[in-house]
Phi, psi and omega in degrees: 000311181298318180296322179295317180297320179296322179296317178297320179296320179296318178298317180299319179296321178297315180297313180299319179297319179294321180295317179297319180297316181293332181285331185252346182279102183229109184269008175288155176296150182256126176249118179258128185242140184287298187263156182285336175294310177294327178301318179295319179295314180298316179299322180293325182278319186274337181060225180262017180285339180214161174272122182252124178244117179260126185281323184278127181283161176302147176066015179272167178261118183295340180285333190234353183293148180235168183234165179280168176298324179295317177295323178298320178294320178298319180299319182285345180254007184291157172279335176203135175248127178247123179230165179283311183079192180061027176082010184290311189275069186296322181279352184248351192301322181298325178288322177296319178295322179295319179295317179296323179295332178268014175064031172288130178301134183231151173230119180254112187300324181299339178287347186261358186242161171282106190276136171264152174260150172297143183259338187228169173074191183295335183271001184308131179090353178259159185295137174276125186270357190265046185297337186293347178289354171245107183296337178291330175286329175293329174298319177300320178297313182299318179299317180286333182286331185307308180296329178294321178284320181296335181278356179289140179297131174094352179269159177264107183302327180294321178291320177299317180296317180294317181290327175296315180297319180295317182288324176299321177296322177297319181289326176296318177293322176301316179300317179295318180297316180296318179299317179296317179299316182288338179300337181284346182275125177301148183304321184282359177246009181277067182227138184241134170234125181229178181280338166204169186293106181222346187247025179299320181288321176298316179298320180294321183285319190247018171063056172250159170255131173272101185291320180177174178223152176294315176255108187280066180194181184266003183230146177285353182279349178278172179223141182282148174268170177300323179294320178301313182294322178296318178297321181290320176301317178300319180294320178297316181292323182290319186266340182067031180301128185276350183209145170243152189242130180246134182284146182293337181274357181228143180300144181258010182302317181294323179295316180295321178297321178298314180298321179293317183294324181287347181055046180244155174276084184234127175280147172251117186245129180275134176241156174261086191257326188239359181206144170284168179249175169295159173307135182089355182270000177106339181214064184284345178213167187298308180300320179296319177301313183292321177294319179297318178297316179300315179298317183289322177295314179298317179295322181288333186253351181269132180301000000 
């Protein structure tokens, strides 16, 4: 009896070991992506042709998130590293630099777009990293990404090409949908106030004015001065903006305090601007995030 039980246990261990092996044994190329917005885009384009590992968790701040030593090692052993660039991944940059130094193939999305510079604040004159708020620029990223993915060992270039075309069509339709949504906003209300500069590309694409920001810079790691807040209050009073927008990845307490201090009838509307959410959180993928933002902006600014 004892010998039989031991034999059964040994068989079970073999089966479990085989199952574990099959669960982790993946001979597809590994693509490591920095932000979850780009991670969703890469997954949509590559499909099951490669293993995609996204480092940034849902609802995180791309300016400040950090990774473990294990993730750092994975990044340095990747077949391809995809990052946003333009100074966005401040907490991750040392790992990206280490991977590049070890000659890991890299794709920097910011290199594929027509870059805008910040116009105001301490960051004035430096590149704006938030290009994804314009889906046509994301189309440029996808177009440039296709050859980098198609060149990975073991992938089917024809499938990558087909999936690229399909996803590009989705983004083209997204652009049309957003334009139609924004058409409902009167011209004199097409003004944006956010907690930091993140919608410059959206404003450029869909003809908005960025009236001001609570944090006058391109990163959530900065802090506003009393003078900055005073200037923004003046802008709110001058323009009569009916809503200010706070990003889901950053606390909106400061935005609400600003609205209270200005003694204005101003709504505070949350947007999903720099991070996707968990499933069910309102922005589980890039196109859904952008449609939700367009709807919320239109609702906040339309009488």
